[in-house]
mmCIF file of C-alpha atoms in Angstrom:
data_model
loop_
_atom_site.group_PDB
_atom_site.id
_atom_site.type_symbol
_atom_site.label_atom_id
_atom_site.label_comp_id
_atom_site.label_asym_id
_atom_site.label_seq_id
_atom_site.Cartn_x
_atom_site.Cartn_y
_atom_site.Cartn_z
ATOM 1 C CA MET A 1 23.685 36.198 13.660
ATOM 2 C CA PRO A 2 24.293 32.597 12.535
ATOM 3 C CA GLU A 3 23.864 31.875 8.733
ATOM 4 C CA GLU A 4 23.491 28.840 6.737
ATOM 5 C CA GLU A 5 23.925 28.373 2.941
ATOM 6 C CA ILE A 6 21.231 26.155 1.555
ATOM 7 C CA PRO A 7 22.185 25.170 -2.066
ATOM 8 C CA VAL A 8 18.764 25.093 -3.656
ATOM 9 C CA SER A 9 20.378 25.471 -7.067
ATOM 10 C CA GLU A 10 23.324 27.082 -8.711
ATOM 11 C CA THR A 11 20.982 29.808 -10.043
ATOM 12 C CA PHE A 12 18.997 30.436 -6.869
ATOM 13 C CA PRO A 13 21.294 30.419 -3.786
ATOM 14 C CA VAL A 14 19.585 31.179 -0.576
ATOM 15 C CA THR A 15 20.777 32.388 2.596
ATOM 16 C CA VAL A 16 18.619 31.888 5.604
ATOM 17 C CA ILE A 17 19.328 33.945 8.722
ATOM 18 C CA ARG A 18 18.044 32.375 11.880
ATOM 19 C CA TRP A 19 15.871 34.856 13.563
ATOM 20 C CA PRO A 20 13.671 34.030 16.807
ATOM 21 C CA SER A 21 10.724 35.311 14.844
ATOM 22 C CA LEU A 22 8.742 32.980 12.490
ATOM 23 C CA VAL A 23 7.310 36.188 10.687
ATOM 24 C CA CYS A 24 10.838 37.472 10.011
ATOM 25 C CA SER A 25 12.085 33.936 8.770
ATOM 26 C CA THR A 26 9.074 33.819 6.441
ATOM 27 C CA PHE A 27 10.012 37.083 4.719
ATOM 28 C CA VAL A 28 13.637 36.384 4.744
ATOM 29 C CA ALA A 29 12.832 33.267 2.672
ATOM 30 C CA GLU A 30 10.563 35.381 0.425
ATOM 31 C CA ALA A 31 13.028 38.103 -0.106
ATOM 32 C CA ALA A 32 15.811 35.730 -0.891
ATOM 33 C CA MET A 33 13.675 34.156 -3.471
ATOM 34 C CA ARG A 34 12.903 37.560 -4.952
ATOM 35 C CA GLY A 35 16.464 38.984 -5.042
ATOM 36 C CA ASN A 36 19.176 36.387 -5.187
ATOM 37 C CA SER A 37 21.603 38.737 -3.353
ATOM 38 C CA GLY A 38 21.376 39.721 0.325
ATOM 39 C CA ILE A 39 18.684 40.697 2.655
ATOM 40 C CA THR A 40 19.124 42.863 5.694
ATOM 41 C CA PRO A 41 16.596 42.597 8.428
ATOM 42 C CA GLY A 42 17.076 44.543 11.471
ATOM 43 C CA TRP A 43 15.316 45.429 14.771
ATOM 44 C CA SER A 44 13.494 48.738 14.853
ATOM 45 C CA ALA A 45 13.746 50.865 18.054
ATOM 46 C CA ALA A 46 10.224 52.064 17.775
ATOM 47 C CA PRO A 47 7.610 49.310 18.183
ATOM 48 C CA ARG A 48 5.018 49.082 15.307
ATOM 49 C CA GLY A 49 1.595 47.703 15.324
ATOM 50 C CA ALA A 50 1.149 44.149 14.423
ATOM 51 C CA ARG A 51 0.222 43.549 10.747
ATOM 52 C CA SER A 52 -0.483 40.389 8.824
ATOM 53 C CA ILE A 53 2.146 38.946 6.457
ATOM 54 C CA GLN A 54 -0.389 38.896 3.610
ATOM 55 C CA LYS A 55 -1.534 42.416 3.784
ATOM 56 C CA THR A 56 2.012 43.689 4.168
ATOM 57 C CA ARG A 57 3.097 41.755 1.173
ATOM 58 C CA ASN A 58 0.290 42.922 -0.978
ATOM 59 C CA LYS A 59 0.589 46.458 0.074
ATOM 60 C CA SER A 60 4.275 46.585 -0.530
ATOM 61 C CA ALA A 61 3.836 44.897 -3.940
ATOM 62 C CA SER A 62 1.226 47.489 -5.135
ATOM 63 C CA GLN A 63 3.207 50.519 -4.014
ATOM 64 C CA GLY A 64 6.603 49.100 -5.241
ATOM 65 C CA ARG A 65 8.031 49.358 -1.793
ATOM 66 C CA LYS A 66 11.396 47.847 -1.002
ATOM 67 C CA GLU A 67 11.371 48.103 2.775
ATOM 68 C CA GLY A 68 9.058 48.115 5.617
ATOM 69 C CA PHE A 69 8.019 46.844 9.075
ATOM 70 C CA ILE A 70 6.329 43.682 10.287
ATOM 71 C CA GLY A 71 5.763 44.150 13.905
ATOM 72 C CA GLU A 72 9.085 45.194 15.333
ATOM 73 C CA VAL A 73 11.139 43.668 12.421
ATOM 74 C CA PHE A 74 12.413 45.993 9.798
ATOM 75 C CA TRP A 75 13.009 44.469 6.294
ATOM 76 C CA THR A 76 14.506 45.629 3.053
ATOM 77 C CA LEU A 77 14.583 43.963 -0.379
ATOM 78 C CA PRO A 78 17.314 44.376 -3.130
ATOM 79 C CA ALA A 79 16.610 46.991 -5.896
ATOM 80 C CA GLU A 80 16.750 44.347 -8.660
ATOM 81 C CA SER A 81 13.833 42.213 -7.034
ATOM 82 C CA ALA A 82 11.363 41.042 -9.481
ATOM 83 C CA SER A 83 7.773 41.955 -9.162
ATOM 84 C CA LEU A 84 6.502 38.434 -8.612
ATOM 85 C CA SER A 85 4.082 36.970 -6.099
ATOM 86 C CA LEU A 86 5.625 34.432 -3.606
ATOM 87 C CA PRO A 87 4.040 31.344 -5.074
ATOM 88 C CA CYS A 88 5.375 32.130 -8.554
ATOM 89 C CA ARG A 89 8.749 32.773 -7.136
ATOM 90 C CA LEU A 90 8.763 29.446 -5.173
ATOM 91 C CA LYS A 91 7.538 27.576 -8.291
ATOM 92 C CA GLU A 92 10.346 29.123 -10.389
ATOM 93 C CA ALA A 93 12.975 28.328 -7.842
ATOM 94 C CA SER A 94 11.641 24.697 -7.321
ATOM 95 C CA LEU A 95 11.541 24.021 -11.136
ATOM 96 C CA SER A 96 15.109 25.498 -11.567
ATOM 97 C CA ALA A 97 16.332 23.215 -8.620
ATOM 98 C CA LEU A 98 14.635 20.196 -10.330
ATOM 99 C CA LEU A 99 16.031 20.891 -13.664
ATOM 100 C CA PHE A 100 19.543 21.302 -12.112
ATOM 101 C CA GLY A 101 19.217 18.094 -10.337
ATOM 102 C CA PHE A 102 18.230 16.374 -13.634
ATOM 103 C CA ARG A 103 21.185 17.822 -15.500
ATOM 104 C CA ARG A 104 23.597 16.638 -12.816
ATOM 105 C CA LEU A 105 22.180 13.133 -13.032
ATOM 106 C CA ARG A 106 21.512 12.814 -16.781
ATOM 107 C CA GLY A 107 23.593 15.524 -18.489
ATOM 108 C CA ASP A 108 22.091 18.097 -20.650
ATOM 109 C CA MET A 109 18.242 18.145 -20.634
ATOM 110 C CA SER A 110 18.160 18.016 -24.361
ATOM 111 C CA SER A 111 19.333 14.415 -24.449
ATOM 112 C CA PHE A 112 16.976 13.524 -21.637
ATOM 113 C CA SER A 113 14.053 11.572 -23.361
ATOM 114 C CA PRO A 114 12.877 8.741 -21.125
ATOM 115 C CA SER A 115 10.895 6.139 -23.225
ATOM 116 C CA LEU A 116 8.244 3.583 -21.972
ATOM 117 C CA ALA A 117 10.381 0.717 -23.095
ATOM 118 C CA GLU A 118 13.053 1.589 -20.440
ATOM 119 C CA TRP A 119 10.535 0.862 -17.645
ATOM 120 C CA LEU A 120 8.805 -2.218 -18.921
ATOM 121 C CA PRO A 121 9.928 -5.578 -17.694
ATOM 122 C CA ALA A 122 12.186 -7.661 -19.838
ATOM 123 C CA PRO A 123 10.727 -11.064 -20.930
ATOM 124 C CA GLU A 124 11.471 -13.946 -18.724
ATOM 125 C CA PRO A 125 11.096 -17.512 -20.141
ATOM 126 C CA ALA A 126 8.352 -19.470 -18.283
ATOM 127 C CA ASP A 127 7.999 -23.329 -17.848
ATOM 128 C CA PRO A 128 5.166 -24.446 -19.935
ATOM 129 C CA THR A 129 5.265 -27.837 -18.153
ATOM 130 C CA ALA A 130 4.839 -26.457 -14.733
ATOM 131 C CA GLU A 131 1.767 -27.606 -12.746
ATOM 132 C CA PRO A 132 -0.618 -24.981 -11.368
ATOM 133 C CA ARG A 133 -0.353 -24.464 -7.662
ATOM 134 C CA LEU A 134 -2.890 -23.837 -5.070
ATOM 135 C CA HIS A 135 -2.278 -21.298 -2.204
ATOM 136 C CA VAL A 136 -4.635 -21.093 0.689
ATOM 137 C CA VAL A 137 -5.392 -18.260 3.100
ATOM 138 C CA CYS A 138 -6.861 -19.273 6.592
ATOM 139 C CA ARG A 139 -8.421 -17.047 9.147
ATOM 140 C CA THR A 140 -9.218 -19.465 11.888
ATOM 141 C CA SER A 141 -7.428 -22.373 13.567
ATOM 142 C CA ALA A 142 -10.002 -24.911 12.327
ATOM 143 C CA GLN A 143 -9.366 -23.866 8.751
ATOM 144 C CA LEU A 144 -5.685 -24.307 9.360
ATOM 145 C CA GLY A 145 -6.197 -27.770 10.786
ATOM 146 C CA ALA A 146 -8.535 -28.798 7.913
ATOM 147 C CA VAL A 147 -5.859 -27.748 5.313
ATOM 148 C CA LEU A 148 -2.973 -29.555 7.125
ATOM 149 C CA THR A 149 -5.028 -32.750 7.334
ATOM 150 C CA SER A 150 -6.505 -32.585 3.781
ATOM 151 C CA PRO A 151 -5.420 -35.120 1.155
ATOM 152 C CA VAL A 152 -5.233 -32.069 -1.114
ATOM 153 C CA ALA A 153 -1.548 -30.914 -1.571
ATOM 154 C CA VAL A 154 -1.318 -27.193 -1.451
ATOM 155 C CA ALA A 155 1.726 -24.959 -2.331
ATOM 156 C CA SER A 156 1.459 -22.656 0.694
ATOM 157 C CA VAL A 157 -0.697 -21.743 3.594
ATOM 158 C CA THR A 158 -1.110 -18.144 4.777
ATOM 159 C CA LEU A 159 -2.534 -17.151 8.220
ATOM 160 C CA ASP A 160 -4.480 -13.996 8.495
ATOM 161 C CA TYR A 161 -5.433 -13.746 12.248
ATOM 162 C CA GLU A 162 -6.826 -10.873 14.023
ATOM 163 C CA ASP A 163 -4.437 -11.353 17.032
ATOM 164 C CA LEU A 164 -0.863 -11.544 15.726
ATOM 165 C CA ARG A 165 0.266 -13.018 19.123
ATOM 166 C CA ARG A 166 -1.196 -16.278 17.914
ATOM 167 C CA TYR A 167 1.035 -16.547 14.850
ATOM 168 C CA ALA A 168 3.865 -18.214 16.912
ATOM 169 C CA ASP A 169 1.840 -21.143 18.159
ATOM 170 C CA ALA A 170 0.245 -21.627 14.814
ATOM 171 C CA VAL A 171 3.753 -21.881 13.193
ATOM 172 C CA GLU A 172 4.746 -24.458 15.734
ATOM 173 C CA THR A 173 1.577 -26.359 15.122
ATOM 174 C CA ALA A 174 2.169 -26.407 11.389
ATOM 175 C CA ARG A 175 5.812 -27.401 11.741
ATOM 176 C CA ARG A 176 4.754 -30.570 13.646
ATOM 177 C CA THR A 177 2.736 -31.735 10.836
ATOM 178 C CA PRO A 178 4.464 -34.123 8.480
ATOM 179 C CA GLU A 179 5.042 -32.756 5.027
ATOM 180 C CA ALA A 180 3.440 -29.441 6.076
ATOM 181 C CA PRO A 181 3.369 -26.888 3.150
ATOM 182 C CA PRO A 182 5.384 -23.517 3.610
ATOM 183 C CA LEU A 183 3.641 -21.301 6.047
ATOM 184 C CA PHE A 184 3.103 -17.529 5.429
ATOM 185 C CA LEU A 185 1.964 -14.817 7.784
ATOM 186 C CA ALA A 186 -0.148 -11.814 6.651
ATOM 187 C CA THR A 187 0.922 -8.289 7.710
ATOM 188 C CA PRO A 188 -1.805 -5.728 8.795
ATOM 189 C CA ARG A 189 -3.756 -4.118 5.944
ATOM 190 C CA ILE A 190 -2.493 -0.649 7.175
ATOM 191 C CA GLN A 191 0.812 0.227 8.950
ATOM 192 C CA LYS A 192 0.828 3.479 10.774
ATOM 193 C CA SER A 193 3.812 5.196 12.340
ATOM 194 C CA GLY A 194 4.927 3.528 15.461
ATOM 195 C CA GLU A 195 3.400 0.194 14.672
ATOM 196 C CA GLU A 196 6.571 -1.581 13.603
ATOM 197 C CA GLY A 197 5.953 -3.843 16.549
ATOM 198 C CA PHE A 198 3.461 -5.719 14.365
ATOM 199 C CA PHE A 199 6.250 -6.517 11.926
ATOM 200 C CA LYS A 200 8.506 -7.818 14.761
ATOM 201 C CA LEU A 201 5.867 -10.152 16.059
ATOM 202 C CA ILE A 202 5.588 -11.809 12.519
ATOM 203 C CA ALA A 203 9.413 -12.001 12.170
ATOM 204 C CA ARG A 204 9.820 -13.592 15.571
ATOM 205 C CA ALA A 205 7.323 -16.404 14.837
ATOM 206 C CA ALA A 206 9.832 -17.612 12.129
ATOM 207 C CA PRO A 207 7.442 -18.390 9.195
ATOM 208 C CA ASP A 208 8.662 -19.365 5.742
ATOM 209 C CA GLY A 209 7.301 -16.107 4.195
ATOM 210 C CA VAL A 210 5.137 -13.162 4.534
ATOM 211 C CA LEU A 211 2.152 -11.723 2.751
ATOM 212 C CA ILE A 212 2.920 -7.998 2.579
ATOM 213 C CA ARG A 213 -0.106 -5.565 2.283
ATOM 214 C CA ASN A 214 1.463 -2.203 2.705
ATOM 215 C CA LEU A 215 4.461 -0.228 1.416
ATOM 216 C CA GLY A 216 5.965 -0.083 4.890
ATOM 217 C CA GLY A 217 6.187 -3.843 5.193
ATOM 218 C CA ILE A 218 8.147 -3.999 1.922
ATOM 219 C CA GLN A 219 10.771 -1.740 3.264
ATOM 220 C CA TRP A 220 10.952 -3.464 6.947
ATOM 221 C CA PHE A 221 10.953 -7.044 5.812
ATOM 222 C CA ARG A 222 13.569 -6.266 3.046
ATOM 223 C CA ARG A 223 15.732 -4.622 5.832
ATOM 224 C CA GLU A 224 15.217 -6.537 8.838
ATOM 225 C CA ALA A 225 14.115 -10.183 7.637
ATOM 226 C CA PRO A 226 15.479 -10.581 4.078
ATOM 227 C CA GLU A 227 15.567 -14.439 4.403
ATOM 228 C CA LEU A 228 11.749 -14.530 4.415
ATOM 229 C CA THR A 229 10.028 -15.056 1.172
ATOM 230 C CA ARG A 230 7.799 -11.948 0.313
ATOM 231 C CA VAL A 231 4.555 -12.064 -1.629
ATOM 232 C CA GLY A 232 2.657 -8.852 -2.344
ATOM 233 C CA ASP A 233 -1.116 -8.657 -1.709
ATOM 234 C CA PHE A 234 -3.747 -7.095 -3.725
ATOM 235 C CA SER A 235 -3.611 -3.915 -1.741
ATOM 236 C CA LEU A 236 -0.343 -2.918 -3.446
ATOM 237 C CA ASN A 237 -2.634 -2.573 -6.474
ATOM 238 C CA VAL A 238 -0.372 -3.997 -9.101
ATOM 239 C CA SER A 239 -2.393 -3.178 -12.315
ATOM 240 C CA ASN A 240 0.316 -2.497 -14.797
ATOM 241 C CA PRO A 241 3.766 -3.866 -15.678
ATOM 242 C CA ILE A 242 5.679 -0.896 -14.604
ATOM 243 C CA THR A 243 4.352 -1.213 -11.164
ATOM 244 C CA ALA A 244 4.994 -4.990 -11.212
ATOM 245 C CA ARG A 245 8.677 -4.410 -12.238
ATOM 246 C CA LEU A 246 9.220 -1.813 -9.444
ATOM 247 C CA PHE A 247 7.824 -4.178 -6.726
ATOM 248 C CA ARG A 248 9.805 -7.128 -8.031
ATOM 249 C CA GLU A 249 12.997 -5.028 -7.870
ATOM 250 C CA GLN A 250 12.038 -4.479 -4.135
ATOM 251 C CA GLY A 251 12.422 -8.278 -3.575
ATOM 252 C CA LEU A 252 8.785 -9.418 -3.861
ATOM 253 C CA GLU A 253 8.742 -13.041 -5.311
ATOM 254 C CA ARG A 254 4.941 -12.871 -6.404
ATOM 255 C CA LEU A 255 2.479 -10.092 -6.754
ATOM 256 C CA THR A 256 -1.342 -10.554 -6.378
ATOM 257 C CA LEU A 257 -3.180 -9.254 -9.321
ATOM 258 C CA SER A 258 -5.034 -5.902 -8.475
ATOM 259 C CA TYR A 259 -8.795 -6.364 -7.984
ATOM 260 C CA ASP A 260 -9.388 -3.328 -9.978
ATOM 261 C CA LEU A 261 -8.661 -5.552 -13.071
ATOM 262 C CA ASN A 262 -11.332 -7.619 -14.848
ATOM 263 C CA ALA A 263 -10.471 -10.819 -16.657
ATOM 264 C CA GLY A 264 -9.504 -9.277 -19.840
ATOM 265 C CA GLN A 265 -7.304 -6.469 -18.279
ATOM 266 C CA ALA A 266 -5.571 -9.127 -16.093
ATOM 267 C CA LEU A 267 -4.858 -11.301 -19.174
ATOM 268 C CA ASP A 268 -3.432 -8.143 -20.966
ATOM 269 C CA LEU A 269 -1.082 -7.620 -17.934
ATOM 270 C CA LEU A 270 0.100 -11.212 -18.062
ATOM 271 C CA GLN A 271 1.050 -10.594 -21.709
ATOM 272 C CA SER A 272 3.125 -7.618 -20.836
ATOM 273 C CA ALA A 273 4.981 -8.935 -17.780
ATOM 274 C CA PRO A 274 6.207 -12.482 -16.935
ATOM 275 C CA PRO A 275 3.176 -14.505 -15.771
ATOM 276 C CA GLN A 276 5.304 -16.332 -13.078
ATOM 277 C CA TRP A 277 5.549 -12.897 -11.289
ATOM 278 C CA PHE A 278 1.870 -13.139 -10.498
ATOM 279 C CA GLU A 279 -0.905 -14.797 -8.359
ATOM 280 C CA LEU A 280 -4.565 -14.770 -8.888
ATOM 281 C CA THR A 281 -7.288 -14.896 -6.250
ATOM 282 C CA LEU A 282 -9.593 -17.586 -7.594
ATOM 283 C CA HIS A 283 -12.067 -17.662 -4.673
ATOM 284 C CA GLN A 284 -12.689 -15.028 -1.990
ATOM 285 C CA HIS A 285 -15.206 -12.997 -0.033
ATOM 286 C CA MET A 286 -14.351 -9.497 -1.451
ATOM 287 C CA PRO A 287 -13.284 -7.097 1.239
ATOM 288 C CA LEU A 288 -15.557 -4.056 0.902
ATOM 289 C CA PHE A 289 -13.827 -1.629 3.230
ATOM 290 C CA HIS A 290 -11.314 -1.485 6.141
ATOM 291 C CA MET A 291 -11.892 1.056 8.966
ATOM 292 C CA GLU A 292 -10.261 2.305 12.170
ATOM 293 C CA HIS A 293 -13.723 2.400 13.846
ATOM 294 C CA CYS A 294 -14.482 -0.744 15.930
ATOM 295 C CA VAL A 295 -18.096 -1.641 15.793
ATOM 296 C CA PHE A 296 -17.679 -4.470 18.425
ATOM 297 C CA CYS A 297 -16.409 -2.074 20.943
ATOM 298 C CA THR A 298 -18.962 0.628 20.266
ATOM 299 C CA PHE A 299 -22.208 -1.494 20.101
ATOM 300 C CA LEU A 300 -21.367 -4.645 22.094
ATOM 301 C CA SER A 301 -19.576 -3.357 25.114
ATOM 302 C CA GLU A 302 -19.467 -0.330 27.669
ATOM 303 C CA GLY A 303 -15.772 -0.062 27.125
ATOM 304 C CA THR A 304 -13.778 2.507 25.127
ATOM 305 C CA ASP A 305 -10.989 0.375 23.787
ATOM 306 C CA TYR A 306 -9.257 -3.053 23.927
ATOM 307 C CA THR A 307 -8.265 -2.378 27.554
ATOM 308 C CA ASN A 308 -11.809 -2.349 28.959
ATOM 309 C CA CYS A 309 -14.088 -3.508 26.081
ATOM 310 C CA GLY A 310 -14.043 -7.293 27.048
ATOM 311 C CA ARG A 311 -13.062 -8.168 23.485
ATOM 312 C CA PRO A 312 -16.606 -9.104 22.193
ATOM 313 C CA CYS A 313 -14.933 -9.513 18.807
ATOM 314 C CA GLU A 314 -13.639 -12.915 19.983
ATOM 315 C CA SER A 315 -17.106 -14.299 20.891
ATOM 316 C CA GLN A 316 -19.588 -12.381 18.848
ATOM 317 C CA GLU A 317 -20.398 -12.436 15.122
ATOM 318 C CA VAL A 318 -21.656 -9.088 13.537
ATOM 319 C CA ARG A 319 -23.303 -8.873 9.973
ATOM 320 C CA LEU A 320 -24.448 -5.685 8.375
ATOM 321 C CA ARG A 321 -27.495 -5.890 6.148
ATOM 322 C CA ASP A 322 -27.571 -3.683 2.973
ATOM 323 C CA ARG A 323 -30.517 -2.200 1.289
ATOM 324 C CA VAL A 324 -31.393 -5.329 -0.733
ATOM 325 C CA GLY A 325 -31.302 -7.565 2.406
ATOM 326 C CA GLN A 326 -27.733 -9.187 1.804
ATOM 327 C CA GLU A 327 -25.868 -9.639 4.914
ATOM 328 C CA HIS A 328 -22.055 -8.871 4.981
ATOM 329 C CA LEU A 329 -19.739 -10.189 7.485
ATOM 330 C CA LEU A 330 -17.830 -7.699 9.792
ATOM 331 C CA SER A 331 -14.506 -8.995 11.004
ATOM 332 C CA ALA A 332 -12.166 -7.680 13.681
ATOM 333 C CA ASP A 333 -8.756 -6.904 12.365
ATOM 334 C CA THR A 334 -5.388 -6.146 13.760
ATOM 335 C CA GLY A 335 -5.090 -3.076 15.938
ATOM 336 C CA CYS A 336 -8.851 -3.108 16.695
ATOM 337 C CA ARG A 337 -9.864 -2.156 13.218
ATOM 338 C CA ASN A 338 -12.680 -3.802 11.317
ATOM 339 C CA THR A 339 -12.965 -5.141 7.846
ATOM 340 C CA LEU A 340 -16.283 -5.605 6.071
ATOM 341 C CA PHE A 341 -16.363 -8.542 3.689
ATOM 342 C CA ASN A 342 -19.070 -9.224 1.091
ATOM 343 C CA GLY A 343 -21.493 -11.702 2.247
ATOM 344 C CA ARG A 344 -21.445 -13.756 -0.920
ATOM 345 C CA ALA A 345 -18.222 -15.382 -2.130
ATOM 346 C CA GLN A 346 -16.987 -14.833 -5.616
ATOM 347 C CA THR A 347 -15.111 -17.203 -7.856
ATOM 348 C CA ALA A 348 -12.993 -16.783 -11.172
ATOM 349 C CA ALA A 349 -13.260 -20.418 -11.960
ATOM 350 C CA ARG A 350 -14.862 -19.814 -15.286
ATOM 351 C CA TYR A 351 -11.836 -17.719 -16.349
ATOM 352 C CA PHE A 352 -9.212 -20.369 -15.242
ATOM 353 C CA GLN A 353 -8.484 -21.870 -18.486
ATOM 354 C CA PRO A 354 -7.503 -18.628 -20.220
ATOM 355 C CA PHE A 355 -5.323 -17.761 -17.325
ATOM 356 C CA LEU A 356 -3.697 -21.242 -17.415
ATOM 357 C CA ASP A 357 -3.123 -20.793 -21.214
ATOM 358 C CA SER A 358 -1.377 -17.508 -20.484
ATOM 359 C CA GLY A 359 1.222 -19.107 -18.371
ATOM 360 C CA LEU A 360 -0.086 -18.229 -14.749
ATOM 361 C CA ARG A 361 0.622 -21.003 -12.393
ATOM 362 C CA ASP A 362 -0.134 -19.528 -8.894
ATOM 363 C CA TYR A 363 -3.840 -19.376 -7.736
ATOM 364 C CA ARG A 364 -5.196 -18.454 -4.350
ATOM 365 C CA LEU A 365 -8.304 -19.726 -2.236
ATOM 366 C CA GLU A 366 -9.177 -17.185 0.460
ATOM 367 C CA LEU A 367 -11.250 -18.675 3.365
ATOM 368 C CA LEU A 368 -13.329 -16.405 5.646
ATOM 369 C CA ARG A 369 -15.460 -18.162 8.242
ATOM 370 C CA GLU A 370 -15.818 -21.626 6.568
ATOM 371 C CA ASP A 371 -15.662 -24.654 8.951
ATOM 372 C CA ALA A 372 -13.527 -27.620 8.476
ATOM 373 C CA SER A 373 -16.149 -29.409 6.338
ATOM 374 C CA ALA A 374 -16.525 -26.427 3.929
ATOM 375 C CA THR A 375 -12.813 -25.974 3.853
ATOM 376 C CA TRP A 376 -12.449 -29.650 2.620
ATOM 377 C CA GLN A 377 -15.061 -29.214 0.077
ATOM 378 C CA LEU A 378 -13.523 -26.010 -1.468
ATOM 379 C CA LEU A 379 -10.119 -27.550 -1.371
ATOM 380 C CA ARG A 380 -11.436 -30.587 -3.337
ATOM 381 C CA ILE A 381 -13.290 -28.443 -6.001
ATOM 382 C CA TYR A 382 -10.391 -26.220 -6.702
ATOM 383 C CA ASP A 383 -7.808 -28.956 -6.717
ATOM 384 C CA ASP A 384 -9.946 -30.842 -9.313
ATOM 385 C CA LEU A 385 -10.271 -27.616 -11.311
ATOM 386 C CA LEU A 386 -6.515 -27.008 -11.315
ATOM 387 C CA ALA A 387 -5.721 -30.674 -12.259
ATOM 388 C CA GLY A 388 -8.254 -30.590 -15.119
ATOM 389 C CA ARG A 389 -10.683 -33.139 -13.767
ATOM 390 C CA ILE A 390 -13.557 -30.611 -13.885
ATOM 391 C CA GLU A 391 -14.185 -27.556 -16.123
ATOM 392 C CA GLY A 392 -14.540 -23.886 -14.898
ATOM 393 C CA ASP A 393 -18.365 -23.932 -15.348
ATOM 394 C CA GLU A 394 -18.751 -27.098 -13.203
ATOM 395 C CA ALA A 395 -16.440 -25.670 -10.437
ATOM 396 C CA TRP A 396 -18.659 -22.475 -10.571
ATOM 397 C CA SER A 397 -21.739 -24.545 -10.060
ATOM 398 C CA GLU A 398 -20.455 -26.570 -7.248
ATOM 399 C CA VAL A 399 -19.080 -23.536 -5.278
ATOM 400 C CA GLY A 400 -22.317 -21.631 -5.645
ATOM 401 C CA ALA A 401 -20.618 -18.241 -5.715
ATOM 402 C CA ILE A 402 -20.746 -15.247 -7.913
ATOM 403 C CA SER A 403 -18.860 -15.632 -11.112
ATOM 404 C CA ARG A 404 -16.569 -12.499 -11.075
ATOM 405 C CA LEU A 405 -12.973 -11.627 -11.196
ATOM 406 C CA GLY A 406 -12.108 -8.335 -9.187
ATOM 407 C CA VAL A 407 -14.257 -5.794 -7.821
ATOM 408 C CA THR A 408 -16.616 -5.443 -10.750
ATOM 409 C CA GLU A 409 -16.202 -6.158 -14.372
ATOM 410 C CA GLY A 410 -13.419 -3.675 -14.226
ATOM 411 C CA THR A 411 -12.875 0.100 -13.274
ATOM 412 C CA LEU A 412 -9.903 0.611 -15.588
ATOM 413 C CA GLY A 413 -11.485 -0.150 -19.045
#
C-alpha cells in the first residue's frame, strides 16, 4: 500500500495509509493520533456485520480493546495508546503543531510576548493647512451629469450602478468633460466564488480608482490592477486602529469609517490612527440590508431569473412600508440581488467641526434617487459646510435629514 508522511509536528508524526475505505481511513487517522507508532490494518477473510464508527469506538474504549473489525476491515492499536477520546487527541495534536510552528517562527515560546503596541499604527504627520475634500457617490446617470456640470468642485466621483456593463460608457462620458474629477467604480457588496468577472468588467472600464466593498476585491485588484487607487468602503467594518493598519498594508489608500461607530467612537479612532487614512460619510440613506432574493422578479414578473423576468427593476420602483408607516426604497443590485435603503436620509453635518479639528479631510456625499435639481442642492449645502460658509446646524436644517452618524448612536460603546 502507498504511504505518505504528513509532518503534523515533530512530536506527533502521522502516517496515512491510503485505503479505498473511508471508514478505514478514519480509524487510521484516529489510531495514529492515539499511538504515535504504527497501525496495521488488514482485510478479514470472514465478512463481519456493518457497525457504526461511533459505537465501535465507544465499545472498544470501554473494554480496553486494542483490535477489532469495522465491516470487513481489521484494525489494531499499539499497546501504548492513551485512553483518550478522538476530539481530545485531535485537540492535543493540533495544539502541539501550533506551538511547534510558533517556536520555529519566533524561537522559544517563553520569549514570545506580543504586545498591543506592536500592532498599532505609527503616527504620521498630517497637513493642518489641507482643505476638506468632498467625494460623491452617484447611482444614476442623471446624478453623474449633475455632478459633472455643477460649479461645486468635488475631489472624486464614485459610480455605484446596478448593471456593471454601463461603467465603461460612464467612464468615457466623464473623461470627455473638461476638468472632470477622478472617477471611481464600486465593486459588488458581496463577491461569491466564480464571480471574478465582475472585477474584470470594472478593470476593463479603466477608471481612476475603485471603491472596494469585500475582501475578495482587495486581493484581486491588488494582484490584477495595482495601478488603480483603492478605497475601502464601510462594509470592511474598520472600527479600530489595528484593522485600519492591516487594510492599509494591503494597499488601500483610504478607509471609510465603520457605520457601527457613533461620533465619539469615530473621533477616538482618529486619535489612535492617522486621520488622513479615513473618509467619513456625511450624508446617506443608510443601507438596511442586502439580500440574494430579488423582490422585483418574484412579485413584478412571471419569470424565475434575469433571463426571463423582463427586468422590471429597470422600470419599476419598489418601496417597503414599515410598522410606523415609513417607506424604504428597495434597489436592485449587481447579480440580481436587492438592497433596502432607509427611506429617510441621515446627515452628520452637526458633527463636522469636531471631525475637521481632528484632522479628517475626506468626506462623502452618497446619493440614492435624487434628481439633478436635488443633487445640485445637496452639493451646494455640503460645499458651503466644508468651506465654512455655514455651520453644521444650518446644513442639517437645510438638508432636512436625520441628524445621526452611523447606524445608531453606537453599538460598540
